[in-house]
């Protein structure tokens, strides 16, 4: 009598993107000649840099010759790539992270979802609201929550740290005790970044409460404002209380190629086991549940960390940031209040005339033929906002912004 | 006060391959001039077929052009690849599996480890003994077992189905009730295959007990004996009670490229939820914890299923099977009793003169300079055997076998 996992069955259905697709499809059927413009999805659109493609083709050449062919690599990632990541952190961020603290993965989503597995089932979880849905969903599936409450729109047992205009979408640490704190800066969906002082407050909290911070830095290459930390390890004490997750997806265009990494310091402390235990359990998790990232993708990642590759990635990031500027300036020019969009590919725009997120979504679709993402889909605190994504071809972004500007008063 | 997951801490340390490495290293240090020959690891060694390399390079060309670039794909896998898998099962195995039942992954190891997550925490697990360690380890980490018992060498709460010379290393279904049954045929490590009748007994058991079979078919392309099922779905009723996991690793040489698939039928039944629930939970698991396999690897996989690619993969498999024949004939010629090696890349050899697995390991290393894998590392029932792997260059396999033959009476 096999039985399905009750925790998994607690997950409310993934509502947001299917619902966007459903409404868009219905609208398109009613307006078959209209060209819908999409600023909804955080998905890269520009070509892979040639230097990364060449590196991956070279790897394929090596795999084509029995003298240079290799099969399984280390589950933790190729040593050369881990060394290059450590060197990258030293050179570009000024922090020292040991090579052995890096774990190469098939992307930040997997790591963000899997990391909860190595913590005790009764862990209390804190998340930003609004937030990337994977933090909550993975913890619900992992049994770290109560049931979903349709009235509040939240899961029992999870602590939601609300972002809003007053705190600039950077919440302060919880007032009560929690065990795991998920932070994402530059933030998806709000585009907010946290200062050293704001992050220091979380690190201090974590050390005092023996909590662990899961820091999602997937968009760190988009930071341009002087003094904003690119990694949690710029904060003193973070090596005792913080795990970092990051990715090649949004800097190297690897959303489909799949490559990311986690940093789980040997020095991380927990209550019920010696220092080093969490590092050791993550190593055990990755070597048991995973067989390493694709060796082709890893060759591309190594190239992305070299001088030429790094420059190519920065150009790619600049392109999307150019889009973000166009969106932000365009929306602000018609009186919409915008957040993010400077150190981030996401613009978080307040809905017009007090509309709800879905009302503004419908309005923009119907009048401007532009698809955005309703903020309420990222959490209760996202109500009243929409996320506008800078991922798109320049000409499409320009056309979408022009259409919004033209039709905002329809 | 974050705490480490107690279930993960129950895992006994991964003893087998580190211990092999340790003994080999010590021996090499004592004999610095000796050339050690390795028949230990199940890791492919031959070049990728050109037709697969060309397909992956073509995909890289598409990703190099913004007009044909694509980012995130469907987490369940590219539709074309899922269609090709379904067609492959129809054409080569004569079974009809709906396209939507296929989930493309980064390899069979991930699926084999992750699948337990969607079943209830109190599930009773049955595994073959000896077995690939991931089935047990993932279930221990997932909280589906009691503690490890150093005396018995087994975990409390797990049902071990022993393979031995009498049953040809194909056990019969458990006498009592279990919820999940892991089966692997062609088997790693014993090389045994199961007949239709033997598999039918498990399917009948699973239907009667409302249990679920997890069928690992990663080596199915190695089957040559007429009438041996390549997939569990050749057995009537399996679509109601069986999940299948498989891989491009051992047929296409994708151990490092990373690509596999699972089949979780919509028609699978469990006790506490309607039919379709397990399929739906696996879909939810894959879309929440995973972001799709590398699009480059998927392009290679699609090519491997085409006519030309399939022929190239069969040639690769034939090469390793040629190695297996050389090993099996060589070992049998000196009086070692061998199993497997016909429909499998693994030869399961009885130790000489009643030696234990580790004694025979040490003997072969010391006398013949050949590394094999001690059978006891795969479970208590593996004691008294070693696994000899056919993955290697032909000339190296021949040299290793010649050395064993020369030194077996030292």
PDB file of N, CA, C and O in Angstrom, chain A residues 1-5 12 43-44 46 48 57 61 63 66 69 71-72 75 109 117-118 120 122 177 209-210 253 255-257 271-272 284 287 290 294-295, chain B residues 1-5 12 43-44 46 48 57 61 63 66 69 72 75 109 117-118 120 122 177 209-210 253 255-257 271-272 284 287 294-295 395:
ATOM      1  N   UNK A   1       0.831  -1.195   0.000  1.00  0.00           N
ATOM      2  CA  UNK A   1       0.000   0.000   0.000  1.00  0.00           C
ATOM      3  C   UNK A   1       0.863   1.240   0.000  1.00  0.00           C
ATOM      4  O   UNK A   1       0.959   1.968   0.976  1.00  0.00           O
ATOM      5  N   UNK A   2       1.559   1.455  -1.128  1.00  0.00           N
ATOM      6  CA  UNK A   2       2.379   2.657  -1.271  1.00  0.00           C
ATOM      7  C   UNK A   2       1.480   3.875  -1.132  1.00  0.00           C
ATOM      8  O   UNK A   2       0.334   3.868  -1.578  1.00  0.00           O
ATOM      9  N   UNK A   3       2.005   4.893  -0.486  1.00  0.00           N
ATOM     10  CA  UNK A   3       1.215   6.106  -0.295  1.00  0.00           C
ATOM     11  C   UNK A   3       2.015   7.315  -0.751  1.00  0.00           C
ATOM     12  O   UNK A   3       3.233   7.374  -0.614  1.00  0.00           O
ATOM     13  N   UNK A   4       1.299   8.292  -1.304  1.00  0.00           N
ATOM     14  CA  UNK A   4       1.942   9.520  -1.768  1.00  0.00           C
ATOM     15  C   UNK A   4       2.358  10.358  -0.565  1.00  0.00           C
ATOM     16  O   UNK A   4       1.718  10.317   0.487  1.00  0.00           O
ATOM     17  N   UNK A   5       3.425  11.112  -0.721  1.00  0.00           N
ATOM     18  CA  UNK A   5       3.938  11.985   0.337  1.00  0.00           C
ATOM     19  C   UNK A   5       2.945  13.111   0.626  1.00  0.00           C
ATOM     20  O   UNK A   5       2.638  13.925  -0.233  1.00  0.00           O
ATOM     21  N   UNK A  12       0.073  23.983  -2.758  1.00  0.00           N
ATOM     22  CA  UNK A  12      -0.990  24.555  -3.582  1.00  0.00           C
ATOM     23  C   UNK A  12      -0.505  24.511  -5.026  1.00  0.00           C
ATOM     24  O   UNK A  12       0.689  24.510  -5.295  1.00  0.00           O
ATOM     25  N   UNK A  43      13.713  34.973 -18.546  1.00  0.00           N
ATOM     26  CA  UNK A  43      14.420  34.006 -19.382  1.00  0.00           C
ATOM     27  C   UNK A  43      15.288  34.726 -20.406  1.00  0.00           C
ATOM     28  O   UNK A  43      14.796  35.572 -21.154  1.00  0.00           O
ATOM     29  N   UNK A  44      16.561  34.381 -20.435  1.00  0.00           N
ATOM     30  CA  UNK A  44      17.502  35.048 -21.334  1.00  0.00           C
ATOM     31  C   UNK A  44      17.127  34.836 -22.802  1.00  0.00           C
ATOM     32  O   UNK A  44      16.537  33.813 -23.161  1.00  0.00           O
ATOM     33  N   UNK A  46      19.402  36.412 -25.525  1.00  0.00           N
ATOM     34  CA  UNK A  46      20.499  36.765 -26.444  1.00  0.00           C
ATOM     35  C   UNK A  46      21.473  35.603 -26.627  1.00  0.00           C
ATOM     36  O   UNK A  46      21.563  34.707 -25.790  1.00  0.00           O
ATOM     37  N   UNK A  48      24.618  33.066 -26.943  1.00  0.00           N
ATOM     38  CA  UNK A  48      25.762  32.731 -26.089  1.00  0.00           C
ATOM     39  C   UNK A  48      27.009  33.424 -26.632  1.00  0.00           C
ATOM     40  O   UNK A  48      27.228  33.442 -27.844  1.00  0.00           O
ATOM     41  N   UNK A  57      32.629  23.647 -27.550  1.00  0.00           N
ATOM     42  CA  UNK A  57      32.943  22.827 -28.733  1.00  0.00           C
ATOM     43  C   UNK A  57      34.287  22.125 -28.578  1.00  0.00           C
ATOM     44  O   UNK A  57      34.450  20.974 -28.998  1.00  0.00           O
ATOM     45  N   UNK A  61      35.197  18.179 -28.702  1.00  0.00           N
ATOM     46  CA  UNK A  61      36.313  17.565 -29.448  1.00  0.00           C
ATOM     47  C   UNK A  61      37.106  16.618 -28.551  1.00  0.00           C
ATOM     48  O   UNK A  61      37.494  15.529 -28.982  1.00  0.00           O
ATOM     49  N   UNK A  63      35.956  14.998 -26.060  1.00  0.00           N
ATOM     50  CA  UNK A  63      35.119  13.820 -25.800  1.00  0.00           C
ATOM     51  C   UNK A  63      35.008  12.923 -27.036  1.00  0.00           C
ATOM     52  O   UNK A  63      34.570  11.776 -26.940  1.00  0.00           O
ATOM     53  N   UNK A  66      39.174   9.044 -27.893  1.00  0.00           N
ATOM     54  CA  UNK A  66      39.275   8.134 -26.734  1.00  0.00           C
ATOM     55  C   UNK A  66      40.477   8.475 -25.851  1.00  0.00           C
ATOM     56  O   UNK A  66      40.484   8.121 -24.674  1.00  0.00           O
ATOM     57  N   UNK A  69      38.880  11.491 -23.910  1.00  0.00           N
ATOM     58  CA  UNK A  69      37.513  11.304 -23.395  1.00  0.00           C
ATOM     59  C   UNK A  69      37.536  11.132 -21.877  1.00  0.00           C
ATOM     60  O   UNK A  69      38.447  10.508 -21.329  1.00  0.00           O
ATOM     61  N   UNK A  71      34.609  10.292 -18.560  1.00  0.00           N
ATOM     62  CA  UNK A  71      33.231   9.948 -18.195  1.00  0.00           C
ATOM     63  C   UNK A  71      32.817  10.730 -16.964  1.00  0.00           C
ATOM     64  O   UNK A  71      32.898  11.953 -16.933  1.00  0.00           O
ATOM     65  N   UNK A  72      32.365  10.006 -15.945  1.00  0.00           N
ATOM     66  CA  UNK A  72      31.973  10.674 -14.711  1.00  0.00           C
ATOM     67  C   UNK A  72      33.078  11.591 -14.200  1.00  0.00           C
ATOM     68  O   UNK A  72      34.248  11.207 -14.150  1.00  0.00           O
ATOM     69  N   UNK A  75      31.415  14.598  -8.396  1.00  0.00           N
ATOM     70  CA  UNK A  75      30.065  15.133  -8.191  1.00  0.00           C
ATOM     71  C   UNK A  75      30.108  16.580  -7.724  1.00  0.00           C
ATOM     72  O   UNK A  75      29.186  17.356  -7.958  1.00  0.00           O
ATOM     73  N   UNK A 109      18.377  26.836  -9.173  1.00  0.00           N
ATOM     74  CA  UNK A 109      17.050  26.361  -8.774  1.00  0.00           C
ATOM     75  C   UNK A 109      17.163  25.038  -8.023  1.00  0.00           C
ATOM     76  O   UNK A 109      16.543  24.854  -6.980  1.00  0.00           O
ATOM     77  N   UNK A 117      16.899  19.918   2.454  1.00  0.00           N
ATOM     78  CA  UNK A 117      16.912  18.500   2.804  1.00  0.00           C
ATOM     79  C   UNK A 117      17.905  18.160   3.905  1.00  0.00           C
ATOM     80  O   UNK A 117      17.717  17.182   4.628  1.00  0.00           O
ATOM     81  N   UNK A 118      18.985  18.938   4.007  1.00  0.00           N
ATOM     82  CA  UNK A 118      20.015  18.562   4.977  1.00  0.00           C
ATOM     83  C   UNK A 118      19.750  19.164   6.357  1.00  0.00           C
ATOM     84  O   UNK A 118      20.536  18.955   7.279  1.00  0.00           O
ATOM     85  N   UNK A 120      17.058  19.750   9.715  1.00  0.00           N
ATOM     86  CA  UNK A 120      16.065  19.014  10.495  1.00  0.00           C
ATOM     87  C   UNK A 120      14.641  19.318  10.021  1.00  0.00           C
ATOM     88  O   UNK A 120      14.327  20.451   9.627  1.00  0.00           O
ATOM     89  N   UNK A 122      11.943  19.741  11.572  1.00  0.00           N
ATOM     90  CA  UNK A 122      11.152  20.719  12.333  1.00  0.00           C
ATOM     91  C   UNK A 122      11.734  22.136  12.251  1.00  0.00           C
ATOM     92  O   UNK A 122      11.365  23.010  13.030  1.00  0.00           O
ATOM     93  N   UNK A 177      12.292  33.704  16.840  1.00  0.00           N
ATOM     94  CA  UNK A 177      13.328  32.783  16.367  1.00  0.00           C
ATOM     95  C   UNK A 177      12.915  32.053  15.092  1.00  0.00           C
ATOM     96  O   UNK A 177      11.792  31.594  14.970  1.00  0.00           O
ATOM     97  N   UNK A 209      21.106  33.660  16.863  1.00  0.00           N
ATOM     98  CA  UNK A 209      20.049  32.641  16.957  1.00  0.00           C
ATOM     99  C   UNK A 209      20.522  31.272  16.493  1.00  0.00           C
ATOM    100  O   UNK A 209      19.736  30.325  16.438  1.00  0.00           O
ATOM    101  N   UNK A 210      21.810  31.170  16.120  1.00  0.00           N
ATOM    102  CA  UNK A 210      22.310  29.949  15.464  1.00  0.00           C
ATOM    103  C   UNK A 210      21.396  29.530  14.305  1.00  0.00           C
ATOM    104  O   UNK A 210      21.033  28.348  14.147  1.00  0.00           O
ATOM    105  N   UNK A 253      24.156  33.543 -19.870  1.00  0.00           N
ATOM    106  CA  UNK A 253      23.075  33.089 -20.756  1.00  0.00           C
ATOM    107  C   UNK A 253      22.860  31.593 -20.696  1.00  0.00           C
ATOM    108  O   UNK A 253      22.392  30.972 -21.641  1.00  0.00           O
ATOM    109  N   UNK A 255      20.728  29.738 -19.023  1.00  0.00           N
ATOM    110  CA  UNK A 255      19.437  29.251 -18.511  1.00  0.00           C
ATOM    111  C   UNK A 255      19.115  27.855 -19.043  1.00  0.00           C
ATOM    112  O   UNK A 255      18.599  27.022 -18.300  1.00  0.00           O
ATOM    113  N   UNK A 256      19.418  27.610 -20.314  1.00  0.00           N
ATOM    114  CA  UNK A 256      19.150  26.300 -20.896  1.00  0.00           C
ATOM    115  C   UNK A 256      20.337  25.354 -20.829  1.00  0.00           C
ATOM    116  O   UNK A 256      20.163  24.138 -20.845  1.00  0.00           O
ATOM    117  N   UNK A 257      21.540  25.899 -20.729  1.00  0.00           N
ATOM    118  CA  UNK A 257      22.763  25.074 -20.675  1.00  0.00           C
ATOM    119  C   UNK A 257      22.897  24.418 -19.302  1.00  0.00           C
ATOM    120  O   UNK A 257      23.364  23.303 -19.189  1.00  0.00           O
ATOM    121  N   UNK A 271      23.288  23.572  15.663  1.00  0.00           N
ATOM    122  CA  UNK A 271      23.084  23.281  17.079  1.00  0.00           C
ATOM    123  C   UNK A 271      23.473  21.843  17.457  1.00  0.00           C
ATOM    124  O   UNK A 271      24.114  21.626  18.475  1.00  0.00           O
ATOM    125  N   UNK A 272      23.060  20.879  16.632  1.00  0.00           N
ATOM    126  CA  UNK A 272      23.120  19.483  17.076  1.00  0.00           C
ATOM    127  C   UNK A 272      24.301  18.681  16.565  1.00  0.00           C
ATOM    128  O   UNK A 272      24.290  17.456  16.613  1.00  0.00           O
ATOM    129  N   UNK A 284      27.576  14.839   1.117  1.00  0.00           N
ATOM    130  CA  UNK A 284      26.945  13.521   1.033  1.00  0.00           C
ATOM    131  C   UNK A 284      25.706  13.584   0.161  1.00  0.00           C
ATOM    132  O   UNK A 284      25.448  12.694  -0.645  1.00  0.00           O
ATOM    133  N   UNK A 287      26.812  13.900  -3.497  1.00  0.00           N
ATOM    134  CA  UNK A 287      27.431  12.697  -4.052  1.00  0.00           C
ATOM    135  C   UNK A 287      26.453  11.528  -4.132  1.00  0.00           C
ATOM    136  O   UNK A 287      26.693  10.575  -4.874  1.00  0.00           O
ATOM    137  N   UNK A 290      23.156  13.137  -6.886  1.00  0.00           N
ATOM    138  CA  UNK A 290      23.558  13.926  -8.052  1.00  0.00           C
ATOM    139  C   UNK A 290      24.830  13.306  -8.593  1.00  0.00           C
ATOM    140  O   UNK A 290      25.598  12.717  -7.853  1.00  0.00           O
ATOM    141  N   UNK A 294      26.796  18.679 -16.247  1.00  0.00           N
ATOM    142  CA  UNK A 294      27.300  18.264 -17.555  1.00  0.00           C
ATOM    143  C   UNK A 294      28.719  18.787 -17.776  1.00  0.00           C
ATOM    144  O   UNK A 294      29.005  19.966 -17.549  1.00  0.00           O
ATOM    145  N   UNK A 295      29.608  17.904 -18.225  1.00  0.00           N
ATOM    146  CA  UNK A 295      31.002  18.326 -18.431  1.00  0.00           C
ATOM    147  C   UNK A 295      31.117  19.382 -19.532  1.00  0.00           C
ATOM    148  O   UNK A 295      32.037  20.202 -19.509  1.00  0.00           O
TER     149      UNK A 295
ATOM    150  N   UNK B   1      18.639  28.226  16.036  1.00  0.00           N
ATOM    151  CA  UNK B   1      19.229  26.936  16.313  1.00  0.00           C
ATOM    152  C   UNK B   1      18.946  25.953  15.189  1.00  0.00           C
ATOM    153  O   UNK B   1      18.223  24.983  15.350  1.00  0.00           O
ATOM    154  N   UNK B   2      19.484  26.273  14.026  1.00  0.00           N
ATOM    155  CA  UNK B   2      19.350  25.353  12.890  1.00  0.00           C
ATOM    156  C   UNK B   2      19.961  24.010  13.281  1.00  0.00           C
ATOM    157  O   UNK B   2      20.977  23.961  13.979  1.00  0.00           O
ATOM    158  N   UNK B   3      19.328  22.949  12.854  1.00  0.00           N
ATOM    159  CA  UNK B   3      19.844  21.619  13.166  1.00  0.00           C
ATOM    160  C   UNK B   3      19.982  20.790  11.894  1.00  0.00           C
ATOM    161  O   UNK B   3      19.192  20.926  10.962  1.00  0.00           O
ATOM    162  N   UNK B   4      21.005  19.946  11.890  1.00  0.00           N
ATOM    163  CA  UNK B   4      21.237  19.073  10.743  1.00  0.00           C
ATOM    164  C   UNK B   4      20.183  17.973  10.728  1.00  0.00           C
ATOM    165  O   UNK B   4      19.692  17.551  11.780  1.00  0.00           O
ATOM    166  N   UNK B   5      19.825  17.510   9.534  1.00  0.00           N
ATOM    167  CA  UNK B   5      18.842  16.444   9.354  1.00  0.00           C
ATOM    168  C   UNK B   5      19.382  15.129   9.940  1.00  0.00           C
ATOM    169  O   UNK B   5      20.387  14.597   9.481  1.00  0.00           O
ATOM    170  N   UNK B  12      25.652   5.635   6.951  1.00  0.00           N
ATOM    171  CA  UNK B  12      27.016   5.187   7.214  1.00  0.00           C
ATOM    172  C   UNK B  12      27.892   5.792   6.121  1.00  0.00           C
ATOM    173  O   UNK B  12      27.429   6.067   5.024  1.00  0.00           O
ATOM    174  N   UNK B  43      32.555   3.139 -15.436  1.00  0.00           N
ATOM    175  CA  UNK B  43      32.678   4.439 -16.088  1.00  0.00           C
ATOM    176  C   UNK B  43      33.138   4.260 -17.532  1.00  0.00           C
ATOM    177  O   UNK B  43      34.170   3.641 -17.780  1.00  0.00           O
ATOM    178  N   UNK B  44      32.391   4.820 -18.453  1.00  0.00           N
ATOM    179  CA  UNK B  44      32.685   4.672 -19.875  1.00  0.00           C
ATOM    180  C   UNK B  44      34.040   5.290 -20.229  1.00  0.00           C
ATOM    181  O   UNK B  44      34.479   6.247 -19.597  1.00  0.00           O
ATOM    182  N   UNK B  46      35.226   5.135 -23.937  1.00  0.00           N
ATOM    183  CA  UNK B  46      35.410   5.303 -25.390  1.00  0.00           C
ATOM    184  C   UNK B  46      34.805   6.620 -25.873  1.00  0.00           C
ATOM    185  O   UNK B  46      33.926   7.197 -25.237  1.00  0.00           O
ATOM    186  N   UNK B  48      32.838   9.655 -27.713  1.00  0.00           N
ATOM    187  CA  UNK B  48      31.443   9.876 -28.100  1.00  0.00           C
ATOM    188  C   UNK B  48      31.299   9.633 -29.607  1.00  0.00           C
ATOM    189  O   UNK B  48      32.152  10.056 -30.386  1.00  0.00           O
ATOM    190  N   UNK B  57      27.116  20.009 -31.320  1.00  0.00           N
ATOM    191  CA  UNK B  57      27.744  21.214 -31.891  1.00  0.00           C
ATOM    192  C   UNK B  57      26.711  22.047 -32.657  1.00  0.00           C
ATOM    193  O   UNK B  57      26.750  23.280 -32.614  1.00  0.00           O
ATOM    194  N   UNK B  61      25.597  25.921 -32.172  1.00  0.00           N
ATOM    195  CA  UNK B  61      25.459  26.934 -33.233  1.00  0.00           C
ATOM    196  C   UNK B  61      24.114  27.652 -33.110  1.00  0.00           C
ATOM    197  O   UNK B  61      24.038  28.873 -33.275  1.00  0.00           O
ATOM    198  N   UNK B  63      22.469  28.122 -30.416  1.00  0.00           N
ATOM    199  CA  UNK B  63      22.527  28.977 -29.223  1.00  0.00           C
ATOM    200  C   UNK B  63      23.430  30.192 -29.450  1.00  0.00           C
ATOM    201  O   UNK B  63      23.409  31.141 -28.663  1.00  0.00           O
ATOM    202  N   UNK B  66      21.070  34.824 -31.927  1.00  0.00           N
ATOM    203  CA  UNK B  66      19.916  35.282 -31.146  1.00  0.00           C
ATOM    204  C   UNK B  66      18.590  34.881 -31.795  1.00  0.00           C
ATOM    205  O   UNK B  66      17.566  34.812 -31.111  1.00  0.00           O
ATOM    206  N   UNK B  69      18.466  31.174 -30.541  1.00  0.00           N
ATOM    207  CA  UNK B  69      18.793  30.936 -29.128  1.00  0.00           C
ATOM    208  C   UNK B  69      17.527  30.584 -28.349  1.00  0.00           C
ATOM    209  O   UNK B  69      16.462  31.141 -28.608  1.00  0.00           O
ATOM    210  N   UNK B  72      15.485  28.737 -20.892  1.00  0.00           N
ATOM    211  CA  UNK B  72      14.838  27.636 -20.171  1.00  0.00           C
ATOM    212  C   UNK B  72      13.969  26.818 -21.112  1.00  0.00           C
ATOM    213  O   UNK B  72      13.197  27.368 -21.898  1.00  0.00           O
ATOM    214  N   UNK B  75      10.781  21.817 -17.911  1.00  0.00           N
ATOM    215  CA  UNK B  75      11.473  21.006 -16.906  1.00  0.00           C
ATOM    216  C   UNK B  75      11.346  19.515 -17.194  1.00  0.00           C
ATOM    217  O   UNK B  75      12.201  18.718 -16.824  1.00  0.00           O
ATOM    218  N   UNK B 109      20.966   8.397 -11.854  1.00  0.00           N
ATOM    219  CA  UNK B 109      21.306   8.472 -10.432  1.00  0.00           C
ATOM    220  C   UNK B 109      20.399   9.473  -9.715  1.00  0.00           C
ATOM    221  O   UNK B 109      19.881   9.193  -8.640  1.00  0.00           O
ATOM    222  N   UNK B 117      11.210  10.696  -2.668  1.00  0.00           N
ATOM    223  CA  UNK B 117      10.674  11.902  -2.019  1.00  0.00           C
ATOM    224  C   UNK B 117       9.169  12.029  -2.165  1.00  0.00           C
ATOM    225  O   UNK B 117       8.521  12.663  -1.327  1.00  0.00           O
ATOM    226  N   UNK B 118       8.610  11.472  -3.236  1.00  0.00           N
ATOM    227  CA  UNK B 118       7.175  11.680  -3.467  1.00  0.00           C
ATOM    228  C   UNK B 118       6.325  10.620  -2.778  1.00  0.00           C
ATOM    229  O   UNK B 118       5.100  10.649  -2.885  1.00  0.00           O
ATOM    230  N   UNK B 120       5.250   8.488   0.860  1.00  0.00           N
ATOM    231  CA  UNK B 120       5.058   8.736   2.291  1.00  0.00           C
ATOM    232  C   UNK B 120       6.300   8.350   3.101  1.00  0.00           C
ATOM    233  O   UNK B 120       6.980   7.371   2.783  1.00  0.00           O
ATOM    234  N   UNK B 122       6.653   6.956   5.898  1.00  0.00           N
ATOM    235  CA  UNK B 122       6.658   5.655   6.570  1.00  0.00           C
ATOM    236  C   UNK B 122       6.648   4.478   5.587  1.00  0.00           C
ATOM    237  O   UNK B 122       6.371   3.350   5.972  1.00  0.00           O
ATOM    238  N   UNK B 177       4.679  -7.643   3.569  1.00  0.00           N
ATOM    239  CA  UNK B 177       4.301  -6.459   2.806  1.00  0.00           C
ATOM    240  C   UNK B 177       5.425  -5.421   2.750  1.00  0.00           C
ATOM    241  O   UNK B 177       6.080  -5.150   3.751  1.00  0.00           O
ATOM    242  N   UNK B 209      -0.357  -6.017  -3.489  1.00  0.00           N
ATOM    243  CA  UNK B 209      -0.006  -5.296  -2.261  1.00  0.00           C
ATOM    244  C   UNK B 209      -0.145  -3.784  -2.420  1.00  0.00           C
ATOM    245  O   UNK B 209       0.186  -3.032  -1.503  1.00  0.00           O
ATOM    246  N   UNK B 210      -0.576  -3.339  -3.589  1.00  0.00           N
ATOM    247  CA  UNK B 210      -0.567  -1.899  -3.913  1.00  0.00           C
ATOM    248  C   UNK B 210       0.807  -1.291  -3.614  1.00  0.00           C
ATOM    249  O   UNK B 210       0.920  -0.213  -3.024  1.00  0.00           O
ATOM    250  N   UNK B 253      27.480   6.776 -24.008  1.00  0.00           N
ATOM    251  CA  UNK B 253      28.724   7.290 -23.420  1.00  0.00           C
ATOM    252  C   UNK B 253      28.528   8.623 -22.723  1.00  0.00           C
ATOM    253  O   UNK B 253      29.465   9.417 -22.613  1.00  0.00           O
ATOM    254  N   UNK B 255      28.076   9.404 -19.570  1.00  0.00           N
ATOM    255  CA  UNK B 255      28.303   9.457 -18.118  1.00  0.00           C
ATOM    256  C   UNK B 255      28.665  10.864 -17.657  1.00  0.00           C
ATOM    257  O   UNK B 255      28.221  11.307 -16.602  1.00  0.00           O
ATOM    258  N   UNK B 256      29.473  11.577 -18.448  1.00  0.00           N
ATOM    259  CA  UNK B 256      29.854  12.943 -18.082  1.00  0.00           C
ATOM    260  C   UNK B 256      28.956  14.005 -18.692  1.00  0.00           C
ATOM    261  O   UNK B 256      28.848  15.101 -18.168  1.00  0.00           O
ATOM    262  N   UNK B 257      28.303  13.670 -19.799  1.00  0.00           N
ATOM    263  CA  UNK B 257      27.420  14.634 -20.482  1.00  0.00           C
ATOM    264  C   UNK B 257      26.124  14.802 -19.693  1.00  0.00           C
ATOM    265  O   UNK B 257      25.551  15.883 -19.651  1.00  0.00           O
ATOM    266  N   UNK B 271      -2.382   4.112  -2.505  1.00  0.00           N
ATOM    267  CA  UNK B 271      -3.452   3.874  -1.537  1.00  0.00           C
ATOM    268  C   UNK B 271      -4.239   5.141  -1.190  1.00  0.00           C
ATOM    269  O   UNK B 271      -5.457   5.118  -1.111  1.00  0.00           O
ATOM    270  N   UNK B 272      -3.505   6.238  -0.944  1.00  0.00           N
ATOM    271  CA  UNK B 272      -4.138   7.391  -0.306  1.00  0.00           C
ATOM    272  C   UNK B 272      -4.542   8.509  -1.246  1.00  0.00           C
ATOM    273  O   UNK B 272      -4.800   9.626  -0.809  1.00  0.00           O
ATOM    274  N   UNK B 284       5.333  17.750 -10.217  1.00  0.00           N
ATOM    275  CA  UNK B 284       5.522  18.886  -9.320  1.00  0.00           C
ATOM    276  C   UNK B 284       6.937  18.894  -8.759  1.00  0.00           C
ATOM    277  O   UNK B 284       7.574  19.942  -8.655  1.00  0.00           O
ATOM    278  N   UNK B 287       9.338  20.018 -11.566  1.00  0.00           N
ATOM    279  CA  UNK B 287       9.202  21.431 -11.941  1.00  0.00           C
ATOM    280  C   UNK B 287       9.614  22.358 -10.792  1.00  0.00           C
ATOM    281  O   UNK B 287       9.907  23.526 -11.028  1.00  0.00           O
ATOM    282  N   UNK B 294      20.430  19.814 -19.423  1.00  0.00           N
ATOM    283  CA  UNK B 294      21.125  20.727 -20.338  1.00  0.00           C
ATOM    284  C   UNK B 294      20.585  20.566 -21.761  1.00  0.00           C
ATOM    285  O   UNK B 294      20.448  19.449 -22.264  1.00  0.00           O
ATOM    286  N   UNK B 295      20.292  21.695 -22.400  1.00  0.00           N
ATOM    287  CA  UNK B 295      19.741  21.611 -23.764  1.00  0.00           C
ATOM    288  C   UNK B 295      20.755  21.030 -24.748  1.00  0.00           C
ATOM    289  O   UNK B 295      20.375  20.417 -25.749  1.00  0.00           O
ATOM    290  N   UNK B 395      42.715  -2.788 -25.069  1.00  0.00           N
ATOM    291  CA  UNK B 395      44.082  -3.231 -24.783  1.00  0.00           C
ATOM    292  C   UNK B 395      44.341  -3.303 -23.267  1.00  0.00           C
ATOM    293  O   UNK B 395      45.072  -4.184 -22.788  1.00  0.00           O
TER     294      UNK B 395
END
